[in-house]
JSON list of C-alpha atoms in Angstrom, two decimals:
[
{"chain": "A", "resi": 1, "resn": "UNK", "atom": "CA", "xyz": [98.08, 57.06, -66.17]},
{"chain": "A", "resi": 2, "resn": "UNK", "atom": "CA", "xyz": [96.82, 60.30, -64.79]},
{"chain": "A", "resi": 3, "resn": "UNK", "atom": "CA", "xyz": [97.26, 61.45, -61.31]},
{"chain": "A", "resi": 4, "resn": "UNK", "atom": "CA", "xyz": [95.40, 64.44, -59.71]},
{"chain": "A", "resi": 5, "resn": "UNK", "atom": "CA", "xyz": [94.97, 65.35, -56.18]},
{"chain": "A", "resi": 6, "resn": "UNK", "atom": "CA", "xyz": [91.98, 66.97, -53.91]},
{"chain": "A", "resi": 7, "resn": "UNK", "atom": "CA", "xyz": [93.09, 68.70, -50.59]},
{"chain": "A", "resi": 8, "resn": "UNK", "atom": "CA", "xyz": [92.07, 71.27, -48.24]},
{"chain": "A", "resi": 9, "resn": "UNK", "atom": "CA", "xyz": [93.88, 74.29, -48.30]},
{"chain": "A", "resi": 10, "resn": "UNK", "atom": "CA", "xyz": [95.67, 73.76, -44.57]},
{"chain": "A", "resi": 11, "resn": "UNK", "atom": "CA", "xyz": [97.30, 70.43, -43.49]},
{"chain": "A", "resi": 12, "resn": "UNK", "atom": "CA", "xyz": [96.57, 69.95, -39.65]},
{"chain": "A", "resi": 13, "resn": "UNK", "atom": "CA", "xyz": [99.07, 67.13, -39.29]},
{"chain": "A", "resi": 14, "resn": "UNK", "atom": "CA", "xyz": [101.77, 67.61, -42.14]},
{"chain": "A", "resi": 15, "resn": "UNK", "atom": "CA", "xyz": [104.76, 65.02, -40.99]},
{"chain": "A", "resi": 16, "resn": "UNK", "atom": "CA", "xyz": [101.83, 62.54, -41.03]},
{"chain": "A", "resi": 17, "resn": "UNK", "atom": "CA", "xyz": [100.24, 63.26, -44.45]},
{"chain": "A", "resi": 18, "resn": "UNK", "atom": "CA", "xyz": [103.67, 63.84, -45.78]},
{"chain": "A", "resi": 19, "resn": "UNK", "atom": "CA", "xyz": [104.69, 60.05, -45.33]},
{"chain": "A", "resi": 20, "resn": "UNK", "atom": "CA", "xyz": [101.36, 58.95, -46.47]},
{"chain": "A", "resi": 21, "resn": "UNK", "atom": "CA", "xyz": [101.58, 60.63, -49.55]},
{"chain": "A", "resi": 22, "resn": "UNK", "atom": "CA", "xyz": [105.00, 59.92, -50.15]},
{"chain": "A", "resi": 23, "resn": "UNK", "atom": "CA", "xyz": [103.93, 56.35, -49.76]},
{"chain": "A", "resi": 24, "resn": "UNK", "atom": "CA", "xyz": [101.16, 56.51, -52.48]},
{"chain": "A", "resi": 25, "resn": "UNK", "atom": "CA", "xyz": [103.36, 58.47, -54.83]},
{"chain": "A", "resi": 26, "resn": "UNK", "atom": "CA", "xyz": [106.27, 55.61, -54.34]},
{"chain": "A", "resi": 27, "resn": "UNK", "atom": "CA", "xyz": [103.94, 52.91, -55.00]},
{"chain": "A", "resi": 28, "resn": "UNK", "atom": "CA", "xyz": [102.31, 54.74, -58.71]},
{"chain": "A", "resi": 29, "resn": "UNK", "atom": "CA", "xyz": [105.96, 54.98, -59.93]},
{"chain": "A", "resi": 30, "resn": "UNK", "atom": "CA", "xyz": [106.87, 51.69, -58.63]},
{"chain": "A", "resi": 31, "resn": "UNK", "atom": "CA", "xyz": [104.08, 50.28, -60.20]},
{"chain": "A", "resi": 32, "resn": "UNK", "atom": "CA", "xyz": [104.94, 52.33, -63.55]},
{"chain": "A", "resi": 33, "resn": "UNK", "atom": "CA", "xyz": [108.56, 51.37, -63.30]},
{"chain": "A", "resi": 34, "resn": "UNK", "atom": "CA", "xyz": [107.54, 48.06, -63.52]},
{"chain": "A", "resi": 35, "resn": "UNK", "atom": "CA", "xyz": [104.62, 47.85, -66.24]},
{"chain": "A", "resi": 36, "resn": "UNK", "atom": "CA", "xyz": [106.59, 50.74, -68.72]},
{"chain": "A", "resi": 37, "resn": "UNK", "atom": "CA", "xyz": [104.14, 53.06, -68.51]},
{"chain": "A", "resi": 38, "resn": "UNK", "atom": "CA", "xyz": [104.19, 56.94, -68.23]},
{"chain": "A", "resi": 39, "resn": "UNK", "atom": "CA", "xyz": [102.72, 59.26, -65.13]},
{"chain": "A", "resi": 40, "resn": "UNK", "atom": "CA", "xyz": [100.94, 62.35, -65.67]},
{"chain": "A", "resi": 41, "resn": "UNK", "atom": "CA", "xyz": [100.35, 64.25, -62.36]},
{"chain": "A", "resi": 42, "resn": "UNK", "atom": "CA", "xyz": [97.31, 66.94, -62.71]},
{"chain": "A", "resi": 43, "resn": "UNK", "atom": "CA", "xyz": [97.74, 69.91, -60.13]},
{"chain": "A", "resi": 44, "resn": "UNK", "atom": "CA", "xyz": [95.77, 72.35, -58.90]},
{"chain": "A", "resi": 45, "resn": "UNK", "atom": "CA", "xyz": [98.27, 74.46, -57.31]},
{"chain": "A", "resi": 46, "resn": "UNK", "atom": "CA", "xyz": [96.32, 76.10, -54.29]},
{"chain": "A", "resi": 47, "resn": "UNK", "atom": "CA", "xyz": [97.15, 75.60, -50.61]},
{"chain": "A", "resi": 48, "resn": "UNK", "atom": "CA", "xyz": [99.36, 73.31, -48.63]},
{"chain": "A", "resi": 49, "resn": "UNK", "atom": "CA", "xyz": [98.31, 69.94, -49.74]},
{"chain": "A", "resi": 50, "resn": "UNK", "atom": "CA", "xyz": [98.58, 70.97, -53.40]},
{"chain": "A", "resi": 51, "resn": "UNK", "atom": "CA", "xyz": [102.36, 72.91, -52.67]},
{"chain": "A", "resi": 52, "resn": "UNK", "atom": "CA", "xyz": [103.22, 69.14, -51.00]},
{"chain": "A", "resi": 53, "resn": "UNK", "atom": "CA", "xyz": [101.94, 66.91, -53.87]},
{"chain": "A", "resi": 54, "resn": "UNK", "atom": "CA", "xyz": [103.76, 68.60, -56.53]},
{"chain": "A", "resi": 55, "resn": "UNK", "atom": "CA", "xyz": [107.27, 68.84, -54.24]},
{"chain": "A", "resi": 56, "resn": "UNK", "atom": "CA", "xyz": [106.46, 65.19, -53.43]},
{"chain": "A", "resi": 57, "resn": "UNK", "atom": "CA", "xyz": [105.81, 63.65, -56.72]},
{"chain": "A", "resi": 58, "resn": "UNK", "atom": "CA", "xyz": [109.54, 66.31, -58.22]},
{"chain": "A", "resi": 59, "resn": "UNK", "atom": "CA", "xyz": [111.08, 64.35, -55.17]},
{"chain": "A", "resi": 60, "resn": "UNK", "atom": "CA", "xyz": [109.79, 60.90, -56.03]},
{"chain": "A", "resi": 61, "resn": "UNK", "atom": "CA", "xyz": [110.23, 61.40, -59.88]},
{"chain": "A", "resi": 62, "resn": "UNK", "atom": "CA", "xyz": [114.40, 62.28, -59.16]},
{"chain": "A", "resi": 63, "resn": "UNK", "atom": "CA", "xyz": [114.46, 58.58, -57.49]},
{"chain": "A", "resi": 64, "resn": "UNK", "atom": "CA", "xyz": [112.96, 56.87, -60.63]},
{"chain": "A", "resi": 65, "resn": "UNK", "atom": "CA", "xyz": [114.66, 58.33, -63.78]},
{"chain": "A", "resi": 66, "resn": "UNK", "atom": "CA", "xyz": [113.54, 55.38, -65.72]},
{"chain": "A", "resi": 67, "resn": "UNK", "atom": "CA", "xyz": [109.85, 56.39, -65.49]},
{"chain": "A", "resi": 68, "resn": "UNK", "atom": "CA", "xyz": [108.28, 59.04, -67.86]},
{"chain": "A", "resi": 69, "resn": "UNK", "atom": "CA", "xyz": [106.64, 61.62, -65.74]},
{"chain": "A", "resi": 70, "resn": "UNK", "atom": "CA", "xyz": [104.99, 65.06, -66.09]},
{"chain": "A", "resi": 71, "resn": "UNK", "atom": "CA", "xyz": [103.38, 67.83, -63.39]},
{"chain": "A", "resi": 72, "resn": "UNK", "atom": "CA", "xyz": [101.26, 69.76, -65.17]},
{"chain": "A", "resi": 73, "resn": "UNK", "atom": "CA", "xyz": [99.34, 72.69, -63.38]},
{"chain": "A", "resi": 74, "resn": "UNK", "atom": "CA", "xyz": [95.67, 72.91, -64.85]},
{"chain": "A", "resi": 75, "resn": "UNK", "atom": "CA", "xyz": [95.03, 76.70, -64.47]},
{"chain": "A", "resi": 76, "resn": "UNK", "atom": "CA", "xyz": [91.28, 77.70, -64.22]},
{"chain": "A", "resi": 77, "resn": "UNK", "atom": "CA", "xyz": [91.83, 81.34, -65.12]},
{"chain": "A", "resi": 78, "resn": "UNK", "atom": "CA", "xyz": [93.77, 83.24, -68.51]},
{"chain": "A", "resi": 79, "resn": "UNK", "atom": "CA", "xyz": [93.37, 86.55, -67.15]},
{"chain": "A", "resi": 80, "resn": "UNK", "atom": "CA", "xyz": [95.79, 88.99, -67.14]},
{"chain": "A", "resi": 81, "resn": "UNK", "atom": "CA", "xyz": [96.76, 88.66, -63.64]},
{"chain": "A", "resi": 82, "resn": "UNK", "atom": "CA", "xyz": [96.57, 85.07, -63.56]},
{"chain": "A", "resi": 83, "resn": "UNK", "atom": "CA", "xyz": [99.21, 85.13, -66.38]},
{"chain": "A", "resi": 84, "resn": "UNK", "atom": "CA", "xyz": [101.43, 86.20, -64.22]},
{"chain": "A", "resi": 85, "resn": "UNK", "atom": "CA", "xyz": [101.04, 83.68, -61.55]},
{"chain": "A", "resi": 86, "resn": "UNK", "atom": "CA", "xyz": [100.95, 81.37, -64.45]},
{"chain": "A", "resi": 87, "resn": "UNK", "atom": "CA", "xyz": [104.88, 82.44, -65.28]},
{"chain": "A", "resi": 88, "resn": "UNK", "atom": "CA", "xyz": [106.05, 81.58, -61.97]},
{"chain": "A", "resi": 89, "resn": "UNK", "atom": "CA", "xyz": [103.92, 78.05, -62.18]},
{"chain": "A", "resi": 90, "resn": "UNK", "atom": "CA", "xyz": [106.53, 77.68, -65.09]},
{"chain": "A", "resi": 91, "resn": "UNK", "atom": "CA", "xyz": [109.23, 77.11, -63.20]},
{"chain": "A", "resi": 92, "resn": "UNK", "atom": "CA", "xyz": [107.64, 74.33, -60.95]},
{"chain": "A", "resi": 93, "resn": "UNK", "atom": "CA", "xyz": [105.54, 72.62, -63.90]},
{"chain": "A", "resi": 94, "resn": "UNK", "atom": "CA", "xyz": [106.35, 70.71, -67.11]},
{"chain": "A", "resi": 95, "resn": "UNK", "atom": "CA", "xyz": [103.86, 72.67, -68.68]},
{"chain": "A", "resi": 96, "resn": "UNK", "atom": "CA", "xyz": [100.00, 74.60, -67.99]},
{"chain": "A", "resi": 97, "resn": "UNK", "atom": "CA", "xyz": [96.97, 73.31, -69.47]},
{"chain": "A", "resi": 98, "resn": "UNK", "atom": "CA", "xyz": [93.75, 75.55, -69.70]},
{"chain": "A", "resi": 99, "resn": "UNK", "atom": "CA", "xyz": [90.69, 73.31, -69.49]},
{"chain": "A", "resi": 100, "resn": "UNK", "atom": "CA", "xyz": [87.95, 74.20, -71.73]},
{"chain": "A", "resi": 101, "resn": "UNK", "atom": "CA", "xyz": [86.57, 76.63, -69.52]},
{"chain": "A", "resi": 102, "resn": "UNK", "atom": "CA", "xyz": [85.52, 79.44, -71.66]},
{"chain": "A", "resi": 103, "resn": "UNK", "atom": "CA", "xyz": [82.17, 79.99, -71.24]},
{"chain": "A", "resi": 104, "resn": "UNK", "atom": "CA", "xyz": [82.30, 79.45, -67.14]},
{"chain": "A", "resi": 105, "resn": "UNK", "atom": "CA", "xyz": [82.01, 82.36, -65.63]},
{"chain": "A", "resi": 106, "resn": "UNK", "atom": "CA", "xyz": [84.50, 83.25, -63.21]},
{"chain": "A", "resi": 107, "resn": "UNK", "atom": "CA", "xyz": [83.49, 82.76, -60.34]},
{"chain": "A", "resi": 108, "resn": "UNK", "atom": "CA", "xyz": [82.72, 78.65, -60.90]},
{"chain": "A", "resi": 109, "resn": "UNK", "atom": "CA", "xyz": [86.53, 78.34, -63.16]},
{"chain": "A", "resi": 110, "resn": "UNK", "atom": "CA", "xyz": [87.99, 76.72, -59.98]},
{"chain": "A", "resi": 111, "resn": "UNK", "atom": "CA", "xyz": [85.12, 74.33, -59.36]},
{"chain": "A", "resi": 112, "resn": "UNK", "atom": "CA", "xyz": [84.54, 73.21, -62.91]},
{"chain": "A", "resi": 113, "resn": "UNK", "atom": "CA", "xyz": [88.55, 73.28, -63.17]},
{"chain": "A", "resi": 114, "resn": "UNK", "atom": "CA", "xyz": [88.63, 70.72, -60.37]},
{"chain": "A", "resi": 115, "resn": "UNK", "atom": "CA", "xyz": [85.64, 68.52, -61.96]},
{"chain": "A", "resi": 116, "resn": "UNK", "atom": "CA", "xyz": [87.90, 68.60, -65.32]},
{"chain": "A", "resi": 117, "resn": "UNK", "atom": "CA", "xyz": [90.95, 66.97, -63.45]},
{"chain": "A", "resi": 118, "resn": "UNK", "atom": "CA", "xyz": [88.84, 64.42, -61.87]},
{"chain": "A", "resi": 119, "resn": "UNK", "atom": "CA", "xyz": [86.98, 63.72, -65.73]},
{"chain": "A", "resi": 120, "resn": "UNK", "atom": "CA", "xyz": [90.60, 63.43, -66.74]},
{"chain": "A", "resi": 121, "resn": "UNK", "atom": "CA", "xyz": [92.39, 61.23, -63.98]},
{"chain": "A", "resi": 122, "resn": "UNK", "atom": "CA", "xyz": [92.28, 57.05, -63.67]},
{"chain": "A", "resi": 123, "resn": "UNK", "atom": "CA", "xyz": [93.48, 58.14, -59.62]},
{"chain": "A", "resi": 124, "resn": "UNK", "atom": "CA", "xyz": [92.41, 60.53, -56.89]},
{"chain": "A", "resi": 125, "resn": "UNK", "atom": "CA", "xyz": [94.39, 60.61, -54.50]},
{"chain": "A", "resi": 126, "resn": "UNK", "atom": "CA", "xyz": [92.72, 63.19, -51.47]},
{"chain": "A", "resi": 127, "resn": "UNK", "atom": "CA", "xyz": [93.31, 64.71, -48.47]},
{"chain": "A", "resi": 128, "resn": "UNK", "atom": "CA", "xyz": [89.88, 65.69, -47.17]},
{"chain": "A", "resi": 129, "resn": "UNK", "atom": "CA", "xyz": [89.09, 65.90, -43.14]},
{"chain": "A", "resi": 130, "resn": "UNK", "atom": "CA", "xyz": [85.96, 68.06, -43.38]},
{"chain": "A", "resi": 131, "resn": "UNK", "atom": "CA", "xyz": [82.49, 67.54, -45.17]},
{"chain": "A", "resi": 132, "resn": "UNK", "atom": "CA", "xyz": [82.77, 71.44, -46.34]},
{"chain": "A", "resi": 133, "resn": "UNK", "atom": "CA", "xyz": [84.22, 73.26, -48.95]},
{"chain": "A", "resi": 134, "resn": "UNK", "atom": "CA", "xyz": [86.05, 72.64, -52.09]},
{"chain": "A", "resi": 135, "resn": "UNK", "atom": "CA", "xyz": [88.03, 69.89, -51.67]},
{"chain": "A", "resi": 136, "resn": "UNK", "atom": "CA", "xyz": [84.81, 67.97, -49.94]},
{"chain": "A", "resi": 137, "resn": "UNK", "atom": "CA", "xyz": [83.17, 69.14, -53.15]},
{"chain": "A", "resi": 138, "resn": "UNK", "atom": "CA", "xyz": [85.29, 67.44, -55.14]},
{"chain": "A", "resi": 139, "resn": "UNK", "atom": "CA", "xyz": [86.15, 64.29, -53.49]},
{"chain": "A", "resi": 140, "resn": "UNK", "atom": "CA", "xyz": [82.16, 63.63, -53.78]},
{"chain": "A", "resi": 141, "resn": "UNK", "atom": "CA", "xyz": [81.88, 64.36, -57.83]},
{"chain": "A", "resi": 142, "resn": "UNK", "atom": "CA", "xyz": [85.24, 61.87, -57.97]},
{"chain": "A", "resi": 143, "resn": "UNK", "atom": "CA", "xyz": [82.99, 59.28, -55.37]},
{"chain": "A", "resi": 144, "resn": "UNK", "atom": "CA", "xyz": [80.02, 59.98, -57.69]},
{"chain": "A", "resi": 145, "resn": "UNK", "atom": "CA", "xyz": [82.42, 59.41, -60.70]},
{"chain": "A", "resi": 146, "resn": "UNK", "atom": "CA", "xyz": [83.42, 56.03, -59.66]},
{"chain": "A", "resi": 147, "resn": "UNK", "atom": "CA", "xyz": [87.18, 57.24, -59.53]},
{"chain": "A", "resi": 148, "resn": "UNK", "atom": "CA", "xyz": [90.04, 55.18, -58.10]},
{"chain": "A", "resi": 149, "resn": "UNK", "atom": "CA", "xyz": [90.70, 56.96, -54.68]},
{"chain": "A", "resi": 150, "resn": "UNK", "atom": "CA", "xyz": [93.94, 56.67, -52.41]},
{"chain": "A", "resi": 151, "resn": "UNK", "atom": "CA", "xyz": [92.89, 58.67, -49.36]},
{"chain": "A", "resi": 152, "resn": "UNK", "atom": "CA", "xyz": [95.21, 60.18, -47.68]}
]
């Protein structure tokens, strides 16, 4: 099964959507545990609600060894730069997968990036508060999708 979140880039109330997430995350590898299947987790790794998803599901993964699990981080860019950024996602992430994104230009890699992880995923699970911006953005293409959704 294939995880991915959609966030804002600030949490307002962070002990609050820390126990909710915690919650969801609990219940997928419960629910894996139980039926023998694997988790993949997709991350985006920008801002505070993507930082908390990926320490919450290396937390929740350490409580159920049994259950086969991998964070990747789906990187949007292979620049130079972004290589090195992608080095120290290394040490947080079972591995980096580049989308096809080739022939996006750069400024739309993030956007297209985020509709590939919702393409990709059986479950959304977002933390969205405003009707603006990217993560608004992409909680409507995974509504308009028809994607499982745990809101947060």
């Amino acid at each position: 099964m294939i995880i991915t979140f959609c966030g804002h880039k600030n949490i307002v109330d962070r002990c609050s959507v820390q126990e909710k997430l915690t919650n969801s995350i609990i219940l997928l590898f419960s629910s894996a545990q139980n039926e023998h299947t694997s988790l993949s987790f997709y991350c985006g790794g920008y801002g505070e609600f993507d930082d908390l998803s990926e320490k919450t599901v290396e937390e929740t993964r350490n409580r159920f060894p049994n259950v086969i699990c991998e964070k990747l981080f789906i990187t949007p860019y292979i620049t130079p730069t972004y290589k090195e950024r992608n080095e120290f996602m290394r040490q947080k992430f079972d591995n980096i997968v580049y989308p096809p994104l080739e022939m996006v230009p750069y400024r739309y890699a993030i956007i297209r990036r985020n509709e590939w992880m919702i393409d990709q995923a059986d479950i959304v699970i977002a933390h969205v508060r405003y009707s603006w911006g990217g993560a608004a953005r992409s909680l409507e293409y995974a509504k308009r999708r028809k994607k499982e959704i745990l809101m947060i």
